[in-house]
Amino acid sequence: MITSLMDLFTDTYTNIGAQSDLDGYEVTKAFTDTFATIQAGWGESVTQNIRQAYPSVASPFSEEIGDADPEAMALVWGTAAHALDYDDVHTTSVTHPSAVIVPAIESIVLSENLSRDRVYRAYLLGLAINIAVGDALGFDHYIKGWHATSTIGPLSSVAAVSYLMDLDEHNFRSAISLAAAQAGGMQRNFGKMAKPVQAGLAASAGVRAARLAANGINAASDAFGEKGFIDLYSGSTPGKKPSEIIMVLDASTLSRKLYPCCYLAHRPIIAALKARKEIDLDVLTDPSVTVDVRVPFGGTRPLRVLVPNTGLEGKFSGPYTVAVALTDGQVNLRAFEDESVRRFDLQDLSRRITLVEDDLNGSLPEGINHGTVSLFIKRGSKILSLSEIEHFPGSPQQPITNLELETKTKDCVDHALRIDGVSINADELLKQAANCVPMN
Amino acid sequence: MITSLMDLFTDTYTNIGAQSDLDGYEVTKAFTDTFATIQAGWGESVTQNIRQAYPSVASPFSEEIGDADPEAMALVWGTAAHALDYDDVHTTSVTHPSAVIVPAIESIVLSENLSRDRVYRAYLLGLAINIAVGDALGFDHYIKGWHATSTIGPLSSVAAVSYLMDLDEHNFRSAISLAAAQAGGMQRNFGKMAKPVQAGLAASAGVRAARLAANGINAASDAFGEKGFIDLYSGSTPGKKPSEIIMVLDASTLSRKLYPCCYLAHRPIIAALKARKEIDLDVLTDPSVTVDVRVPFGGTRPLRVLVPNTGLEGKFSGPYTVAVALTDGQVNLRAFEDESVRRFDLQDLSRRITLVEDDLNGSLPEGINHGTVSLFIKRGSKILSLSEIEHFPGSPQQPITNLELETKTKDCVDHALRIDGVSINADELLKQAANCVPMN
């Protein structure tokens, strides 16, 4: 039994090459999802600003990467990946893992012209460390105010990059400690451009730490001992002990967002899409028809907006997202542009939609993945339709399908074309993502 | 009365230009001290390694700065400045302020070709914020295991760089929040190359944050509110409230090291240099002569080494540093090269030197600046000499003199020549430092 987190990571690091049962298929999905969100985020204002700060960084889809610094590439691409909050999620560590790991991997592979043979193992190692550090910190880390994506992120990105650079065990340990020394990011920056930038900073810090260690900068051989990373960054309630932690080398543990809005709106959206098939759509314009959505305890907390005025507000509005799903039968990036939220039909229907939380039954649940969502379409007290949803769409219990991922990719590409005027073609993007993760 | 730390900083930021009574003379000293330690640290192995990672970064004394990235310059120069732990100290915030602020300032001035008129105000602003954040965090921040130089450092370097880049108030607030999102660094990395690198990372993070804000990346308007920087980084015992904090725009609050070893050895060294003038030096080789040094409570804690085997160990040896002062009448960088600590006369005398701590009288003292040091040279029970020292040399109570700073500069330049084979001339270095801080 390994009782040191650093020994656990080092053991995984040195032995990952020998594991033949690792599944690269889900890694390709993670790359596709991240590439799609980078493309969608490329023209967003936060990305335009950061591209202005680092003008030598080209799009990862560009033919000519040039001589941009890999740290700058990771920073810009990580920011783009998280710009729309449409990238993948890990629900127990409360992180966006791929927006950090994939840009770090791509920056070092492209700038150092490395072989891609080891990419999927590098990704799985980074993800496993991300999940394990989340377990070790416990949920209280997030409650305290840390932005877990950017505090845990440097540790996962440095592991992936170290593996690609083939650091020896000593340098790997130093790289982890140098990444731990750069961990930061606070939820106070949420709602500002700084939020996606914090994901980019985590990607970049991992590249920097690996580069320093590769050039002989030594650091603590165990970043997690007394007064180390866990002691400094945990909240008051501890997480798991190293002996209780299992390294999960499996990207199917991720949740992929099917809709470009708050993940807590996803079950109400799916319930609405299901209900839509069972009703006469004309009832939606009937002023006496109302929609009641029952969500589990805690399920409306980030969905603070009742009737939105901007696209951004729309992403955090339960009524609006349900109204879009019922009316249009799809919820894509166009729905969160400012002119869409001002559509009369959506505003009118939103006002007749109510989300109500269930009472707390038993102890406080951890994370968001619990309970069920029920959606009632009613005329007065008469129920016209009832749909119930247990699993989050795109979650490990209800994984994203290839078709759904292609639809999302197309949505991202279309958004980029509308915003930035240029975009890679969707088929090309899917092909490029697949080529990035050769499995052998 | 200002009750928000961010308002306090913003108020100082926007009004510093109007203050005509600011003293730039001490800022020149800070630049001289930092330039000297950068020069001394330039050939050290940690700096050689980091130069290899960022080969485009030239020495700050180079004629041709080239097109290196300012973030990389700040990283390499900050690392060099702290490589020998010979750079200046602020004793209540437990930080090395100039090793972070000066490289950040120089990197942006040189790469953007900015006017130097505002440099001394930029420095004083960065220092004031460094001291204030230390007050707000309290000493428990350090006790918890954070490396205060590198956690507070990004906030001080970003303030200095923002001022030089003339950011408006909105962008200044964002810059502080973007720097806060990059704060990190742990004492667990002490004793490794990562320690000075953490100072460099803090310098670099400040440059990055200012650059991001200057390009329109917005962030929290107050980094210090609920679940912000102070809540995340403080220990269990709180520091001062914003209303109790005074902005100190004065570089004479710094302590400059006169000797390239642990600051707690400095009073014993001065006591030894004083005693040396009063004794016949032959007694030092007399095996029946012993030296007793009484130091205040806590005064031997980092001085763990009794008889050192390496130069690095010598820096943390009370007996060795006293033996050098008594024997050679000076304590310079040569004394901490490996062959020096193996000198027979120094090893012999070290074995007859004892440091004893006073008992704790009253409550636990804060920091290191308290009590007195007494040094007795004895033959049996007969006291040959007694010298007592109250103030730390180089501290605000006993400021470094121009002659002492020139002697230190010469020592640094000589060290660089011995290690690296190249060095700027000492007079040239002093002139360059003075030119960097024009006062008007």
Coordinates of C-alpha atoms in Angstrom, one line a residue, chain B:
Chain B
M1 CA -10.6 55.9 6.9
I2 CA -10.2 53.3 4.1
T3 CA -11.5 49.9 5.2
S4 CA -10.8 47.9 1.9
L5 CA -7.2 46.8 1.1
M6 CA -7.9 47.2 -2.6
D7 CA -9.2 50.8 -2.1
L8 CA -6.1 51.5 -0.1
F9 CA -3.8 50.2 -2.8
T10 CA -5.8 52.0 -5.6
D11 CA -5.7 55.2 -3.6
T12 CA -1.9 55.0 -3.3
Y13 CA -1.6 54.0 -6.9
T14 CA -3.6 56.9 -8.2
N15 CA -2.0 59.5 -5.9
I16 CA 1.7 58.5 -5.8
G17 CA 2.6 60.8 -8.6
A18 CA 1.5 63.8 -6.5
Q19 CA 3.8 62.9 -3.6
S20 CA 6.9 65.1 -3.8
D21 CA 8.5 64.0 -0.6
L22 CA 9.4 60.5 -1.7
D23 CA 13.0 59.5 -1.2
G24 CA 14.6 57.9 -4.2
Y25 CA 18.1 57.7 -2.6
E26 CA 17.2 54.5 -0.8
V27 CA 15.7 53.1 -4.0
T28 CA 19.1 53.5 -5.7
K29 CA 20.6 51.4 -2.8
A30 CA 17.9 48.8 -3.4
F31 CA 18.8 48.7 -7.1
T32 CA 22.5 48.6 -6.4
D33 CA 22.1 45.8 -3.9
T34 CA 19.9 43.8 -6.3
F35 CA 22.2 44.3 -9.3
A36 CA 25.1 43.2 -7.2
T37 CA 23.4 40.0 -6.1
I38 CA 22.2 39.4 -9.7
Q39 CA 25.8 39.7 -10.8
A40 CA 27.0 37.4 -8.1
G41 CA 24.3 34.8 -8.8
W42 CA 24.7 34.9 -12.6
G43 CA 27.1 32.0 -12.7
E44 CA 25.5 29.9 -9.9
S45 CA 24.2 26.5 -11.0
V46 CA 20.5 27.4 -10.5
T47 CA 21.0 30.5 -12.8
Q48 CA 23.0 28.5 -15.4
N49 CA 20.2 26.0 -15.5
I50 CA 17.4 28.6 -15.9
R51 CA 19.4 30.4 -18.5
Q52 CA 19.6 27.2 -20.4
A53 CA 15.8 27.0 -20.2
Y54 CA 15.4 30.6 -21.5
P55 CA 18.5 31.0 -23.7
S56 CA 17.3 34.3 -25.2
V57 CA 17.6 36.1 -21.9
A58 CA 20.8 38.1 -21.6
S59 CA 22.3 39.5 -18.4
P60 CA 20.7 42.8 -17.4
F61 CA 24.2 44.3 -17.8
S62 CA 24.4 43.2 -21.4
E63 CA 24.6 45.8 -24.1
E64 CA 22.1 43.9 -26.2
I65 CA 18.9 42.9 -24.5
G66 CA 17.6 41.6 -27.8
D67 CA 14.0 40.5 -28.2
A68 CA 13.6 38.3 -25.1
D69 CA 10.2 38.2 -23.5
P70 CA 9.9 40.4 -20.4
E71 CA 8.3 37.6 -18.5
A72 CA 11.3 35.3 -19.1
M73 CA 13.7 38.2 -18.3
A74 CA 11.9 38.7 -14.9
L75 CA 12.0 35.0 -14.2
V76 CA 15.7 34.6 -14.9
W77 CA 16.9 37.8 -13.3
G78 CA 14.7 37.3 -10.2
T79 CA 16.2 33.8 -9.8
A80 CA 19.7 35.2 -10.2
A81 CA 19.0 37.9 -7.6
H82 CA 18.0 35.4 -5.0
A83 CA 20.4 32.6 -6.0
L84 CA 22.9 33.3 -3.1
D85 CA 20.3 34.6 -0.6
Y86 CA 22.4 37.7 -0.4
D87 CA 19.7 40.1 -1.5
D88 CA 17.7 42.5 0.7
V89 CA 15.1 41.4 3.3
H90 CA 12.0 42.9 4.9
T91 CA 11.8 41.4 8.4
T92 CA 8.1 41.7 9.3
S93 CA 6.7 40.5 6.0
V94 CA 9.5 37.8 6.0
T95 CA 10.1 38.6 2.3
H96 CA 12.9 39.4 -0.1
P97 CA 11.2 42.3 -1.8
S98 CA 13.8 43.7 -4.3
A99 CA 14.7 40.4 -5.9
V100 CA 11.1 40.4 -7.1
I101 CA 10.4 44.0 -7.8
V102 CA 13.7 45.2 -9.4
P103 CA 13.8 42.4 -12.1
A104 CA 10.1 43.0 -12.9
I105 CA 10.8 46.8 -13.3
E106 CA 13.9 46.3 -15.4
S107 CA 12.3 43.7 -17.7
I108 CA 9.5 46.0 -18.6
V109 CA 11.6 49.2 -18.9
L110 CA 14.2 47.5 -21.1
S111 CA 11.8 45.5 -23.3
E112 CA 9.3 48.3 -23.8
N113 CA 11.9 51.0 -23.8
L114 CA 10.1 53.0 -21.1
S115 CA 11.2 56.3 -19.6
R116 CA 13.0 55.8 -16.2
D117 CA 11.4 58.9 -14.7
R118 CA 8.8 56.9 -12.9
V119 CA 11.0 54.0 -11.8
Y120 CA 11.6 55.0 -8.2
R121 CA 7.9 55.7 -7.6
A122 CA 7.1 52.3 -9.2
Y123 CA 9.6 50.6 -6.9
L124 CA 8.2 52.4 -3.7
L125 CA 4.7 51.5 -4.7
G126 CA 5.6 47.8 -5.1
L127 CA 7.4 47.8 -1.8
A128 CA 4.6 49.5 0.0
I129 CA 2.1 46.9 -1.3
N130 CA 4.6 44.1 -0.3
I131 CA 4.7 45.4 3.3
A132 CA 0.9 46.0 3.5
V133 CA 0.0 42.5 2.2
G134 CA 2.5 41.1 4.8
D135 CA 0.7 43.1 7.5
A136 CA -2.7 41.9 6.3
L137 CA -1.7 38.2 6.1
G138 CA 0.1 38.2 9.5
F139 CA 3.1 36.1 10.5
D140 CA 1.0 33.0 10.5
H141 CA 1.0 33.0 6.7
Y142 CA 4.7 32.1 6.9
I143 CA 4.3 29.7 9.8
K144 CA 1.8 27.8 7.7
G145 CA 4.5 27.0 5.1
W146 CA 4.0 29.6 2.4
H147 CA 7.1 31.2 0.9
A148 CA 6.1 34.8 1.5
T149 CA 8.5 36.2 -1.0
S150 CA 6.8 34.4 -3.8
T151 CA 3.2 34.6 -2.6
I152 CA 3.2 38.3 -1.8
G153 CA 5.7 39.0 -4.6
P154 CA 3.3 38.9 -7.6
L155 CA 1.2 41.6 -5.9
S156 CA 4.2 43.9 -5.5
S157 CA 5.7 43.3 -8.9
V158 CA 2.4 43.8 -10.7
A159 CA 1.9 47.1 -8.9
A160 CA 5.3 48.4 -9.9
V161 CA 4.9 47.3 -13.6
S162 CA 1.3 48.6 -13.8
Y163 CA 2.5 52.0 -12.7
L164 CA 5.3 52.0 -15.3
M165 CA 2.8 51.0 -18.0
D166 CA 0.4 53.7 -16.7
L167 CA -2.7 51.4 -16.4
D168 CA -5.9 53.2 -15.5
E169 CA -7.6 52.4 -12.2
H170 CA -9.9 49.8 -13.6
N171 CA -7.0 47.9 -15.3
F172 CA -4.8 48.3 -12.2
R173 CA -7.5 46.5 -10.1
S174 CA -7.7 43.7 -12.7
A175 CA -3.9 43.5 -12.7
I176 CA -3.8 43.0 -9.0
S177 CA -6.5 40.3 -9.2
L178 CA -4.7 38.5 -12.1
A179 CA -1.5 38.6 -10.0
A180 CA -3.4 37.2 -7.0
A181 CA -4.5 34.4 -9.2
Q182 CA -0.8 33.4 -9.7
A183 CA 0.4 33.6 -6.1
G184 CA 2.2 30.5 -4.9
G185 CA 5.4 29.0 -3.6
M186 CA 6.1 26.8 -0.7
Q187 CA 8.9 26.5 1.9
R188 CA 9.0 22.8 1.2
N189 CA 11.1 23.8 -1.8
F190 CA 13.7 25.5 0.5
G191 CA 17.2 24.1 0.2
K192 CA 16.6 23.4 -3.5
M193 CA 17.1 25.4 -6.6
A194 CA 13.3 26.0 -6.6
K195 CA 13.7 28.5 -3.8
P196 CA 15.3 31.3 -5.8
V197 CA 13.2 30.2 -8.8
Q198 CA 10.1 31.0 -6.8
A199 CA 11.3 34.6 -6.4
G200 CA 11.8 34.7 -10.2
L201 CA 8.3 33.2 -10.7
A202 CA 6.8 36.0 -8.6
A203 CA 8.6 38.7 -10.6
S204 CA 7.4 37.1 -13.8
A205 CA 3.8 36.6 -12.7
G206 CA 3.6 40.3 -11.9
V207 CA 4.8 41.2 -15.4
R208 CA 2.3 38.7 -16.9
A209 CA -0.6 40.1 -14.9
A210 CA 0.1 43.7 -15.9
R211 CA 0.4 42.7 -19.5
L212 CA -2.9 40.8 -19.4
A213 CA -4.7 43.7 -17.8
A214 CA -3.1 46.2 -20.2
N215 CA -4.6 44.1 -23.1
G216 CA -8.1 44.3 -21.6
I217 CA -8.4 41.1 -19.6
N218 CA -10.7 42.1 -16.7
A219 CA -10.8 40.4 -13.3
A220 CA -12.3 40.9 -9.9
S221 CA -12.3 44.6 -8.9
D222 CA -11.3 43.6 -5.4
A223 CA -8.9 40.7 -5.0
F224 CA -9.2 40.9 -1.2
G225 CA -12.9 40.6 -0.5
E226 CA -14.7 37.5 0.8
K227 CA -12.9 34.2 -0.3
G228 CA -10.2 36.4 -1.9
F229 CA -6.4 36.5 -1.5
I230 CA -6.3 37.1 2.3
D231 CA -8.9 34.4 3.1
L232 CA -7.2 31.9 0.9
Y233 CA -3.6 32.6 1.9
S234 CA -3.7 33.5 5.6
G235 CA -3.0 31.1 8.5
S236 CA -5.3 30.6 11.4
T237 CA -4.1 33.8 13.3
P238 CA -5.3 36.9 11.3
G239 CA -3.1 39.8 10.4
K240 CA -4.0 43.5 10.6
K241 CA -7.3 44.9 9.3
P242 CA -7.2 47.2 6.3
S243 CA -8.0 50.2 8.6
E244 CA -4.9 49.5 10.7
I245 CA -2.6 49.3 7.7
I246 CA -0.4 52.2 6.7
M247 CA 1.2 52.4 3.3
V248 CA 5.0 52.7 3.8
L249 CA 6.6 54.4 0.8
D250 CA 10.1 54.1 2.1
A251 CA 12.9 51.8 1.1
S252 CA 14.9 52.5 4.3
T253 CA 12.6 49.9 5.9
L254 CA 14.6 47.2 4.2
S255 CA 17.5 45.3 5.7
R256 CA 20.6 44.8 3.5
K257 CA 22.7 41.8 4.1
L258 CA 26.4 42.6 4.6
Y259 CA 27.4 39.0 4.6
P260 CA 26.4 36.2 2.2
C261 CA 25.0 34.0 4.9
C262 CA 21.9 33.5 7.1
Y263 CA 20.8 36.9 8.5
L264 CA 20.7 35.4 12.0
A265 CA 24.5 35.0 11.8
H266 CA 24.9 38.7 11.1
R267 CA 25.0 40.0 14.7
P268 CA 27.4 37.3 15.9
I269 CA 29.6 38.2 12.9
I270 CA 29.6 41.9 13.9
A271 CA 30.3 41.0 17.5
A272 CA 33.3 38.9 16.3
L273 CA 34.7 41.7 14.1
K274 CA 34.4 44.1 17.1
A275 CA 36.2 41.6 19.4
R276 CA 38.9 41.0 16.9
K277 CA 40.2 44.5 17.3
E278 CA 40.6 44.0 21.0
I279 CA 42.5 40.8 21.2
D280 CA 45.9 39.5 20.2
L281 CA 45.0 37.3 17.2
D282 CA 47.4 34.6 18.3
V283 CA 44.9 33.6 21.0
L284 CA 42.6 32.2 18.3
T285 CA 45.0 29.3 17.7
D286 CA 45.3 28.5 21.4
P287 CA 43.4 25.3 22.1
S288 CA 42.4 26.4 25.6
V289 CA 40.7 29.5 24.2
T290 CA 36.9 29.2 23.6
V291 CA 34.2 31.6 22.3
D292 CA 30.7 31.7 23.7
V293 CA 28.0 33.6 21.8
R294 CA 24.8 34.3 23.6
V295 CA 21.9 35.0 21.2
P296 CA 18.3 35.9 21.9
F297 CA 15.6 33.2 22.1
G298 CA 15.1 31.6 18.7
G299 CA 18.4 33.0 17.4
T300 CA 20.0 29.7 16.5
R301 CA 17.0 28.0 14.9
P302 CA 18.1 28.2 11.2
L303 CA 21.8 28.0 12.2
R304 CA 21.7 24.2 12.5
V305 CA 25.2 23.3 11.3
L306 CA 27.9 23.0 13.9
V307 CA 31.0 22.3 11.7
P308 CA 30.2 22.6 8.0
N309 CA 31.4 20.4 5.1
T310 CA 30.2 22.5 2.2
G311 CA 29.9 26.2 1.4
L312 CA 26.2 26.0 1.6
E313 CA 26.3 24.4 5.1
G314 CA 28.7 27.2 6.1
K315 CA 26.0 29.8 5.5
F316 CA 23.9 28.1 8.2
S317 CA 26.7 27.5 10.7
G318 CA 27.0 30.0 13.7
P319 CA 30.4 28.7 14.8
Y320 CA 31.8 28.8 11.2
T321 CA 30.6 32.3 10.4
V322 CA 32.0 33.6 13.7
A323 CA 35.3 31.8 13.1
V324 CA 35.7 33.4 9.7
A325 CA 35.0 36.9 11.1
L326 CA 37.5 36.4 13.9
T327 CA 40.2 34.9 11.8
D328 CA 39.9 36.8 8.5
G329 CA 38.4 40.1 9.7
Q330 CA 35.9 39.9 6.8
V331 CA 33.1 37.5 5.7
N332 CA 32.6 37.5 1.9
L333 CA 31.4 35.1 -0.8
R334 CA 34.8 33.3 -1.0
A335 CA 34.3 32.2 2.6
F336 CA 31.3 30.1 1.4
E337 CA 33.1 28.2 -1.3
D338 CA 33.7 24.6 -0.5
E339 CA 37.5 24.8 -0.2
S340 CA 37.2 27.6 2.4
V341 CA 35.1 25.7 4.8
R342 CA 37.6 22.9 4.7
R343 CA 40.5 25.2 5.9
F344 CA 42.1 23.7 9.0
D345 CA 42.3 27.0 11.0
L346 CA 38.6 27.7 10.5
Q347 CA 37.5 24.1 11.3
D348 CA 39.7 24.1 14.4
L349 CA 38.4 27.4 15.7
S350 CA 34.7 26.5 14.8
R351 CA 34.9 23.5 17.2
R352 CA 35.8 25.9 20.1
I353 CA 32.8 28.3 19.3
T354 CA 29.4 27.7 20.9
L355 CA 26.1 29.6 20.4
V356 CA 23.7 29.5 23.2
E357 CA 20.1 30.8 23.1
D358 CA 18.7 32.9 25.9
D359 CA 15.6 31.5 27.6
L360 CA 12.2 32.9 26.5
N361 CA 11.4 35.9 28.6
G362 CA 7.7 36.9 28.4
S363 CA 5.7 36.3 25.3
L364 CA 7.0 34.8 22.0
P365 CA 8.7 37.5 20.0
E366 CA 7.6 38.2 16.4
G367 CA 10.2 38.0 13.7
I368 CA 13.9 38.1 14.4
N369 CA 14.7 41.7 15.3
H370 CA 14.8 41.7 19.1
G371 CA 17.2 41.3 22.0
T372 CA 21.1 41.5 21.9
V373 CA 24.0 39.3 21.0
S374 CA 27.0 38.9 23.4
L375 CA 30.3 37.3 22.4
F376 CA 32.8 36.2 25.0
I377 CA 36.3 35.2 24.2
K378 CA 37.6 33.1 27.1
R379 CA 40.7 31.2 28.3
G380 CA 39.2 28.8 30.8
S381 CA 36.9 31.0 33.0
K382 CA 38.9 34.2 32.2
I383 CA 37.2 36.6 29.8
L384 CA 39.6 38.0 27.3
S385 CA 37.0 40.1 25.5
L386 CA 33.3 40.8 25.6
S387 CA 31.4 42.5 22.8
E388 CA 27.7 43.2 22.7
I389 CA 25.5 44.0 19.6
E390 CA 22.0 45.2 19.6
H391 CA 21.1 46.0 16.0
F392 CA 21.3 43.8 12.9
P393 CA 23.9 45.2 10.6
G394 CA 22.3 46.6 7.4
S395 CA 18.9 46.9 9.2
P396 CA 16.9 50.2 9.4
Q397 CA 18.5 50.7 12.9
Q398 CA 22.0 50.3 11.5
P399 CA 21.7 51.0 7.8
I400 CA 24.3 49.8 5.3
T401 CA 26.8 52.6 4.5
N402 CA 27.9 53.6 1.0
L403 CA 31.3 52.0 1.8
E404 CA 29.7 48.8 2.9
L405 CA 27.5 48.6 -0.2
E406 CA 30.6 49.2 -2.4
T407 CA 32.5 46.5 -0.6
K408 CA 29.5 44.1 -1.1
T409 CA 29.3 45.1 -4.7
K410 CA 33.0 44.4 -5.2
D411 CA 32.6 41.0 -3.4
C412 CA 29.7 40.1 -5.8
V413 CA 31.7 41.1 -8.9
D414 CA 34.8 39.2 -7.8
H415 CA 32.6 36.1 -7.1
A416 CA 31.1 36.3 -10.6
L417 CA 34.5 36.5 -12.1
R418 CA 35.7 33.4 -10.2
I419 CA 32.6 31.4 -11.0
D420 CA 31.5 32.5 -14.4
G421 CA 34.7 33.9 -15.8
V422 CA 33.0 37.1 -16.8
S423 CA 31.6 40.0 -14.9
I424 CA 30.8 43.7 -15.1
N425 CA 33.3 46.0 -13.3
A426 CA 32.1 47.1 -9.8
D427 CA 32.3 50.8 -10.6
E428 CA 30.3 50.2 -13.8
L429 CA 27.7 48.3 -11.8
L430 CA 27.3 51.1 -9.3
K431 CA 27.0 53.6 -12.1
Q432 CA 24.4 51.6 -13.9
A433 CA 22.3 51.1 -10.8
A434 CA 22.4 54.9 -10.2
N435 CA 21.4 55.6 -13.8
C436 CA 18.4 53.2 -13.5
V437 CA 16.8 55.4 -10.8
P438 CA 17.0 59.0 -11.9
M439 CA 15.3 61.2 -9.2
N440 CA 13.3 64.2 -10.1

